[in-house]
Amino acid sequence: MTTVTLGTVASADGTPITYRTMGAGPGLIVLGGALRSGEDYLPLAGELATAFTVHLVDRRGRGASGTLGPGYTLAKEVDDLLAVQAETGARLAFGHSYGGLVVLETARAYPVFDRVVTYEPGVPCAPVPTAWMAPYRERLAAGDPYGAFVHFIRGSGGAPAFMAKMPHWYLRMALRIGLRGAAWRRMLPLLEANVMEHEQIAAQQGRLAGFAAVPAEVLVLCGARTAPAIRDEFATLRDTLPQATLETLDGLNHFGPEGKSAPVVARRALAFLR
């Protein structure tokens, strides 16, 4: 059984950032996406820990880490990652979704990573939908998390086309039935962070060319079940990064690094990072 230890480091603004450490070998930091905590990536971290010392971060707003705080920006997430990197000495990183954006933005500005794996990173290569954000906030303020979530899945651009055609009331009812249990309980306290993080993604619009400054070797992974238009964005990102490879994994969607599909993603990451 893998031994897991807990660590905490203070970010530049004093926010405590916690992380789990497991495995042995070169240091590898794992950073998750929106609406996810470190717990969601334990299966992935366990696989990666067969070859690396894995530091699985609870980004701010999650677990025992501090809150997003006032004046939240992507730059604060970069500071958090830099603090963990300085504490652990890890020169490798894995980022999923918004965590992938944080990793690449850090690698762009600071030469702290030699190799990076991202799975469907949240780097905007096309216009970012934002119309859903105001009604999402209104539903959250009204104490209606399911109603807020409907606005998110219909408006953020990642939902199947058939969902966009369904009435709001019907989707809300379906979510109340289908979204339950431990996973939903972990998501509930992250709903406010979700919109704040997506606002930061939108704020990066037009900055794609800056990622040509990333010196690290990068593997960009995506799922074959992700919409073709979104996969095209990852190809654009690959072409922007100076040392990047793009691979599409059969049968996977945006949530490939989680749950039962985590070993598939881990195997490809291990082959690249070793």
Short mmCIF file of N, CA and C in Angstrom, two decimals, residues 16-147:
data_model
loop_
_atom_site.label_atom_id
_atom_site.label_comp_id
_atom_site.label_asym_id
_atom_site.label_seq_id
_atom_site.Cartn_x
_atom_site.Cartn_y
_atom_site.Cartn_z
N PRO A 16 -2.22 29.19 2.74
CA PRO A 16 -1.66 27.84 2.86
C PRO A 16 -2.13 26.95 1.71
N ILE A 17 -1.20 26.23 1.12
CA ILE A 17 -1.50 25.29 0.04
C ILE A 17 -1.05 23.90 0.50
N THR A 18 -1.99 22.97 0.52
CA THR A 18 -1.69 21.63 1.00
C THR A 18 -1.51 20.67 -0.17
N TYR A 19 -0.76 19.61 0.08
CA TYR A 19 -0.55 18.61 -0.97
C TYR A 19 -0.24 17.26 -0.32
N ARG A 20 -0.61 16.19 -1.03
CA ARG A 20 -0.30 14.83 -0.61
C ARG A 20 0.93 14.37 -1.38
N THR A 21 1.85 13.70 -0.71
CA THR A 21 3.04 13.17 -1.35
C THR A 21 3.04 11.65 -1.24
N MET A 22 3.35 10.99 -2.36
CA MET A 22 3.37 9.52 -2.39
C MET A 22 4.37 9.06 -3.43
N GLY A 23 4.85 7.83 -3.28
CA GLY A 23 5.74 7.25 -4.27
C GLY A 23 7.20 7.59 -4.04
N ALA A 24 8.03 7.20 -5.02
CA ALA A 24 9.47 7.44 -4.96
C ALA A 24 9.99 7.67 -6.36
N GLY A 25 11.02 8.51 -6.47
CA GLY A 25 11.58 8.83 -7.77
C GLY A 25 11.60 10.33 -7.99
N PRO A 26 11.84 10.78 -9.22
CA PRO A 26 11.83 12.22 -9.51
C PRO A 26 10.51 12.86 -9.11
N GLY A 27 10.56 14.13 -8.72
CA GLY A 27 9.37 14.81 -8.24
C GLY A 27 8.43 15.22 -9.37
N LEU A 28 7.14 14.97 -9.16
CA LEU A 28 6.10 15.28 -10.13
C LEU A 28 4.91 15.91 -9.41
N ILE A 29 4.55 17.12 -9.80
CA ILE A 29 3.41 17.82 -9.21
C ILE A 29 2.18 17.58 -10.07
N VAL A 30 1.06 17.25 -9.43
CA VAL A 30 -0.22 17.03 -10.13
C VAL A 30 -1.20 18.10 -9.70
N LEU A 31 -1.79 18.78 -10.69
CA LEU A 31 -2.70 19.89 -10.44
C LEU A 31 -4.00 19.63 -11.18
N GLY A 32 -5.12 19.66 -10.44
CA GLY A 32 -6.41 19.33 -11.02
C GLY A 32 -7.18 20.51 -11.55
N GLY A 33 -8.38 20.21 -12.06
CA GLY A 33 -9.19 21.20 -12.73
C GLY A 33 -10.28 21.81 -11.87
N ALA A 34 -11.13 22.61 -12.52
CA ALA A 34 -12.25 23.24 -11.84
C ALA A 34 -13.23 22.17 -11.36
N LEU A 35 -13.92 22.48 -10.27
CA LEU A 35 -14.91 21.57 -9.68
C LEU A 35 -14.29 20.24 -9.24
N ARG A 36 -12.99 20.23 -9.04
CA ARG A 36 -12.31 19.02 -8.61
C ARG A 36 -11.33 19.36 -7.49
N SER A 37 -11.15 18.42 -6.56
CA SER A 37 -10.16 18.55 -5.51
C SER A 37 -9.11 17.47 -5.71
N GLY A 38 -8.07 17.49 -4.89
CA GLY A 38 -7.04 16.49 -5.01
C GLY A 38 -7.58 15.07 -4.90
N GLU A 39 -8.61 14.90 -4.10
CA GLU A 39 -9.18 13.56 -3.90
C GLU A 39 -9.63 12.92 -5.21
N ASP A 40 -10.09 13.74 -6.15
CA ASP A 40 -10.56 13.21 -7.43
C ASP A 40 -9.43 12.62 -8.26
N TYR A 41 -8.18 12.96 -7.94
CA TYR A 41 -7.05 12.51 -8.73
C TYR A 41 -6.20 11.47 -8.02
N LEU A 42 -6.71 10.91 -6.93
CA LEU A 42 -5.95 9.89 -6.22
C LEU A 42 -5.66 8.66 -7.08
N PRO A 43 -6.61 8.17 -7.90
CA PRO A 43 -6.27 7.02 -8.76
C PRO A 43 -5.14 7.35 -9.73
N LEU A 44 -5.16 8.53 -10.32
CA LEU A 44 -4.09 8.95 -11.23
C LEU A 44 -2.76 9.05 -10.48
N ALA A 45 -2.79 9.71 -9.33
CA ALA A 45 -1.57 9.90 -8.55
C ALA A 45 -0.98 8.56 -8.13
N GLY A 46 -1.84 7.62 -7.77
CA GLY A 46 -1.36 6.30 -7.38
C GLY A 46 -0.62 5.59 -8.50
N GLU A 47 -1.13 5.72 -9.73
CA GLU A 47 -0.46 5.12 -10.88
C GLU A 47 0.88 5.80 -11.16
N LEU A 48 0.88 7.12 -11.10
CA LEU A 48 2.11 7.87 -11.37
C LEU A 48 3.17 7.63 -10.29
N ALA A 49 2.71 7.31 -9.08
CA ALA A 49 3.62 7.10 -7.96
C ALA A 49 4.42 5.81 -8.09
N THR A 50 4.12 4.98 -9.08
CA THR A 50 4.94 3.78 -9.31
C THR A 50 6.33 4.13 -9.85
N ALA A 51 6.47 5.37 -10.38
CA ALA A 51 7.76 5.76 -10.94
C ALA A 51 8.25 7.12 -10.45
N PHE A 52 7.37 7.88 -9.76
CA PHE A 52 7.72 9.24 -9.37
C PHE A 52 7.29 9.52 -7.93
N THR A 53 7.94 10.50 -7.33
CA THR A 53 7.43 11.06 -6.08
C THR A 53 6.38 12.09 -6.47
N VAL A 54 5.14 11.75 -6.25
CA VAL A 54 4.01 12.57 -6.72
C VAL A 54 3.55 13.50 -5.61
N HIS A 55 3.39 14.77 -5.95
CA HIS A 55 2.87 15.77 -5.03
C HIS A 55 1.51 16.23 -5.58
N LEU A 56 0.45 15.70 -5.01
CA LEU A 56 -0.91 15.96 -5.48
C LEU A 56 -1.48 17.15 -4.71
N VAL A 57 -1.67 18.26 -5.42
CA VAL A 57 -2.01 19.53 -4.79
C VAL A 57 -3.52 19.70 -4.65
N ASP A 58 -3.93 20.22 -3.51
CA ASP A 58 -5.28 20.77 -3.36
C ASP A 58 -5.16 22.26 -3.65
N ARG A 59 -5.59 22.67 -4.85
CA ARG A 59 -5.48 24.08 -5.19
C ARG A 59 -6.28 24.93 -4.20
N ARG A 60 -5.98 26.23 -4.15
CA ARG A 60 -6.67 27.10 -3.19
C ARG A 60 -8.18 26.98 -3.39
N GLY A 61 -8.88 27.00 -2.24
CA GLY A 61 -10.32 26.79 -2.25
C GLY A 61 -10.72 25.34 -2.06
N ARG A 62 -9.73 24.45 -1.90
CA ARG A 62 -10.01 23.02 -1.80
C ARG A 62 -9.33 22.41 -0.58
N GLY A 63 -9.95 21.37 -0.04
CA GLY A 63 -9.34 20.64 1.06
C GLY A 63 -8.93 21.56 2.20
N ALA A 64 -7.73 21.36 2.70
CA ALA A 64 -7.22 22.18 3.80
C ALA A 64 -6.46 23.40 3.31
N SER A 65 -6.41 23.60 1.99
CA SER A 65 -5.78 24.82 1.46
C SER A 65 -6.66 26.02 1.77
N GLY A 66 -6.08 27.21 1.68
CA GLY A 66 -6.82 28.43 1.96
C GLY A 66 -7.83 28.76 0.88
N THR A 67 -8.61 29.80 1.10
CA THR A 67 -9.66 30.21 0.17
C THR A 67 -9.05 30.90 -1.05
N LEU A 68 -9.89 31.08 -2.08
CA LEU A 68 -9.43 31.83 -3.25
C LEU A 68 -9.06 33.26 -2.85
N GLY A 69 -9.79 33.83 -1.93
CA GLY A 69 -9.46 35.14 -1.39
C GLY A 69 -9.88 36.28 -2.31
N PRO A 70 -9.85 37.51 -1.80
CA PRO A 70 -10.21 38.67 -2.61
C PRO A 70 -9.18 38.93 -3.70
N GLY A 71 -9.64 39.46 -4.83
CA GLY A 71 -8.72 39.75 -5.91
C GLY A 71 -8.10 38.51 -6.54
N TYR A 72 -8.88 37.43 -6.58
CA TYR A 72 -8.37 36.17 -7.12
C TYR A 72 -7.99 36.33 -8.59
N THR A 73 -6.82 35.80 -8.96
CA THR A 73 -6.34 35.82 -10.35
C THR A 73 -5.58 34.53 -10.64
N LEU A 74 -5.37 34.30 -11.92
CA LEU A 74 -4.52 33.19 -12.34
C LEU A 74 -3.11 33.34 -11.77
N ALA A 75 -2.64 34.57 -11.64
CA ALA A 75 -1.30 34.79 -11.10
C ALA A 75 -1.15 34.23 -9.70
N LYS A 76 -2.23 34.26 -8.91
CA LYS A 76 -2.15 33.68 -7.55
C LYS A 76 -1.99 32.17 -7.62
N GLU A 77 -2.65 31.54 -8.58
CA GLU A 77 -2.48 30.09 -8.76
C GLU A 77 -1.03 29.78 -9.17
N VAL A 78 -0.46 30.63 -10.00
CA VAL A 78 0.94 30.46 -10.38
C VAL A 78 1.83 30.56 -9.14
N ASP A 79 1.57 31.54 -8.30
CA ASP A 79 2.34 31.68 -7.06
C ASP A 79 2.22 30.42 -6.19
N ASP A 80 1.02 29.86 -6.13
CA ASP A 80 0.79 28.65 -5.34
C ASP A 80 1.64 27.49 -5.87
N LEU A 81 1.62 27.32 -7.19
CA LEU A 81 2.38 26.23 -7.80
C LEU A 81 3.88 26.44 -7.61
N LEU A 82 4.32 27.68 -7.74
CA LEU A 82 5.74 27.97 -7.51
C LEU A 82 6.15 27.65 -6.08
N ALA A 83 5.26 27.91 -5.13
CA ALA A 83 5.57 27.61 -3.73
C ALA A 83 5.73 26.11 -3.51
N VAL A 84 4.84 25.32 -4.11
CA VAL A 84 4.95 23.86 -3.98
C VAL A 84 6.21 23.37 -4.69
N GLN A 85 6.51 23.93 -5.86
CA GLN A 85 7.70 23.51 -6.60
C GLN A 85 8.97 23.82 -5.82
N ALA A 86 9.02 25.02 -5.22
CA ALA A 86 10.21 25.39 -4.45
C ALA A 86 10.38 24.50 -3.23
N GLU A 87 9.26 24.11 -2.61
CA GLU A 87 9.31 23.27 -1.41
C GLU A 87 9.73 21.85 -1.74
N THR A 88 9.27 21.33 -2.88
CA THR A 88 9.50 19.93 -3.22
C THR A 88 10.69 19.73 -4.16
N GLY A 89 11.04 20.76 -4.92
CA GLY A 89 12.10 20.61 -5.91
C GLY A 89 11.67 19.86 -7.16
N ALA A 90 10.38 19.58 -7.32
CA ALA A 90 9.89 18.81 -8.46
C ALA A 90 10.13 19.56 -9.77
N ARG A 91 10.61 18.85 -10.78
CA ARG A 91 10.89 19.46 -12.09
C ARG A 91 9.93 18.94 -13.17
N LEU A 92 8.93 18.18 -12.76
CA LEU A 92 7.93 17.64 -13.68
C LEU A 92 6.55 18.05 -13.19
N ALA A 93 5.59 18.18 -14.12
CA ALA A 93 4.25 18.59 -13.72
C ALA A 93 3.21 17.97 -14.64
N PHE A 94 2.04 17.69 -14.04
CA PHE A 94 0.87 17.21 -14.78
C PHE A 94 -0.29 18.13 -14.42
N GLY A 95 -0.97 18.67 -15.42
CA GLY A 95 -2.11 19.53 -15.16
C GLY A 95 -3.31 19.14 -16.00
N HIS A 96 -4.47 19.09 -15.36
CA HIS A 96 -5.72 18.76 -16.05
C HIS A 96 -6.59 19.99 -16.13
N SER A 97 -7.10 20.31 -17.32
CA SER A 97 -8.09 21.37 -17.53
C SER A 97 -7.55 22.72 -17.02
N TYR A 98 -8.23 23.33 -16.03
CA TYR A 98 -7.75 24.61 -15.50
C TYR A 98 -6.36 24.43 -14.87
N GLY A 99 -6.13 23.28 -14.26
CA GLY A 99 -4.80 23.00 -13.72
C GLY A 99 -3.75 22.97 -14.81
N GLY A 100 -4.14 22.55 -16.02
CA GLY A 100 -3.21 22.58 -17.15
C GLY A 100 -2.85 23.99 -17.55
N LEU A 101 -3.83 24.90 -17.50
CA LEU A 101 -3.55 26.31 -17.76
C LEU A 101 -2.58 26.86 -16.73
N VAL A 102 -2.80 26.53 -15.46
CA VAL A 102 -1.91 27.01 -14.40
C VAL A 102 -0.49 26.51 -14.63
N VAL A 103 -0.35 25.23 -14.97
CA VAL A 103 0.98 24.66 -15.19
C VAL A 103 1.67 25.34 -16.37
N LEU A 104 0.95 25.51 -17.48
CA LEU A 104 1.57 26.12 -18.66
C LEU A 104 1.90 27.59 -18.45
N GLU A 105 1.04 28.30 -17.74
CA GLU A 105 1.32 29.71 -17.44
C GLU A 105 2.55 29.82 -16.54
N THR A 106 2.67 28.90 -15.59
CA THR A 106 3.86 28.89 -14.73
C THR A 106 5.11 28.58 -15.55
N ALA A 107 5.01 27.57 -16.41
CA ALA A 107 6.16 27.19 -17.23
C ALA A 107 6.54 28.30 -18.21
N ARG A 108 5.56 29.08 -18.64
CA ARG A 108 5.84 30.19 -19.56
C ARG A 108 6.66 31.28 -18.87
N ALA A 109 6.31 31.58 -17.63
CA ALA A 109 6.93 32.70 -16.93
C ALA A 109 8.17 32.33 -16.13
N TYR A 110 8.27 31.06 -15.75
CA TYR A 110 9.37 30.64 -14.87
C TYR A 110 9.92 29.29 -15.37
N PRO A 111 11.22 29.15 -15.56
CA PRO A 111 11.80 27.91 -16.09
C PRO A 111 11.99 26.85 -15.00
N VAL A 112 10.91 26.46 -14.34
CA VAL A 112 11.03 25.54 -13.21
C VAL A 112 10.73 24.08 -13.58
N PHE A 113 10.18 23.85 -14.78
CA PHE A 113 9.82 22.49 -15.18
C PHE A 113 10.59 22.07 -16.43
N ASP A 114 11.05 20.82 -16.43
CA ASP A 114 11.74 20.27 -17.59
C ASP A 114 10.75 19.64 -18.57
N ARG A 115 9.78 18.91 -18.02
CA ARG A 115 8.75 18.29 -18.86
C ARG A 115 7.39 18.45 -18.19
N VAL A 116 6.38 18.60 -19.04
CA VAL A 116 5.03 18.86 -18.56
C VAL A 116 4.04 18.01 -19.37
N VAL A 117 3.08 17.42 -18.68
CA VAL A 117 1.95 16.77 -19.34
C VAL A 117 0.69 17.54 -19.00
N THR A 118 -0.10 17.86 -20.00
CA THR A 118 -1.40 18.49 -19.76
C THR A 118 -2.47 17.65 -20.43
N TYR A 119 -3.59 17.50 -19.74
CA TYR A 119 -4.74 16.82 -20.33
C TYR A 119 -5.83 17.86 -20.53
N GLU A 120 -6.13 18.15 -21.80
CA GLU A 120 -7.14 19.13 -22.18
C GLU A 120 -7.00 20.42 -21.36
N PRO A 121 -5.85 21.08 -21.49
CA PRO A 121 -5.60 22.28 -20.69
C PRO A 121 -6.54 23.42 -21.08
N GLY A 122 -6.87 24.25 -20.09
CA GLY A 122 -7.82 25.34 -20.29
C GLY A 122 -7.21 26.59 -20.86
N VAL A 123 -6.37 26.45 -21.88
CA VAL A 123 -5.77 27.60 -22.56
C VAL A 123 -6.72 28.03 -23.67
N PRO A 124 -7.27 29.25 -23.64
CA PRO A 124 -8.25 29.63 -24.66
C PRO A 124 -7.59 29.90 -26.01
N CYS A 125 -8.00 29.12 -27.01
CA CYS A 125 -7.53 29.30 -28.38
C CYS A 125 -8.64 29.82 -29.28
N ALA A 126 -9.83 29.99 -28.73
CA ALA A 126 -11.01 30.47 -29.45
C ALA A 126 -11.82 31.31 -28.46
N PRO A 127 -12.80 32.07 -28.94
CA PRO A 127 -13.61 32.87 -28.02
C PRO A 127 -14.21 32.03 -26.89
N VAL A 128 -14.16 32.57 -25.68
CA VAL A 128 -14.64 31.87 -24.49
C VAL A 128 -16.06 32.33 -24.16
N PRO A 129 -17.04 31.42 -24.10
CA PRO A 129 -18.41 31.82 -23.74
C PRO A 129 -18.47 32.35 -22.32
N THR A 130 -19.13 33.48 -22.12
CA THR A 130 -19.24 34.08 -20.78
C THR A 130 -20.67 34.42 -20.40
N ALA A 131 -21.63 34.29 -21.33
CA ALA A 131 -23.00 34.71 -21.05
C ALA A 131 -23.63 33.92 -19.91
N TRP A 132 -23.14 32.72 -19.65
CA TRP A 132 -23.70 31.87 -18.61
C TRP A 132 -23.34 32.34 -17.20
N MET A 133 -22.31 33.17 -17.08
CA MET A 133 -21.76 33.48 -15.77
C MET A 133 -22.71 34.29 -14.89
N ALA A 134 -23.38 35.30 -15.45
CA ALA A 134 -24.28 36.12 -14.64
C ALA A 134 -25.46 35.32 -14.12
N PRO A 135 -26.20 34.56 -14.96
CA PRO A 135 -27.30 33.75 -14.40
C PRO A 135 -26.82 32.65 -13.46
N TYR A 136 -25.63 32.14 -13.69
CA TYR A 136 -25.04 31.15 -12.79
C TYR A 136 -24.88 31.75 -11.40
N ARG A 137 -24.31 32.96 -11.34
CA ARG A 137 -24.14 33.63 -10.05
C ARG A 137 -25.49 33.92 -9.39
N GLU A 138 -26.48 34.30 -10.19
CA GLU A 138 -27.81 34.59 -9.64
C GLU A 138 -28.42 33.35 -8.99
N ARG A 139 -28.28 32.20 -9.64
CA ARG A 139 -28.83 30.96 -9.10
C ARG A 139 -28.08 30.54 -7.82
N LEU A 140 -26.74 30.73 -7.83
CA LEU A 140 -25.99 30.43 -6.61
C LEU A 140 -26.45 31.31 -5.46
N ALA A 141 -26.63 32.61 -5.72
CA ALA A 141 -27.05 33.55 -4.68
C ALA A 141 -28.44 33.21 -4.17
N ALA A 142 -29.26 32.59 -5.02
CA ALA A 142 -30.62 32.22 -4.64
C ALA A 142 -30.66 30.86 -3.95
N GLY A 143 -29.51 30.24 -3.74
CA GLY A 143 -29.46 28.93 -3.08
C GLY A 143 -29.90 27.79 -3.96
N ASP A 144 -29.67 27.92 -5.27
CA ASP A 144 -30.10 26.91 -6.25
C ASP A 144 -28.88 26.37 -7.00
N PRO A 145 -28.08 25.50 -6.39
CA PRO A 145 -26.86 25.02 -7.05
C PRO A 145 -27.14 24.22 -8.32
N TYR A 146 -28.25 23.45 -8.33
CA TYR A 146 -28.57 22.69 -9.54
C TYR A 146 -28.92 23.61 -10.69
N GLY A 147 -29.70 24.66 -10.40
CA GLY A 147 -30.02 25.62 -11.43
C GLY A 147 -28.78 26.32 -11.96
#
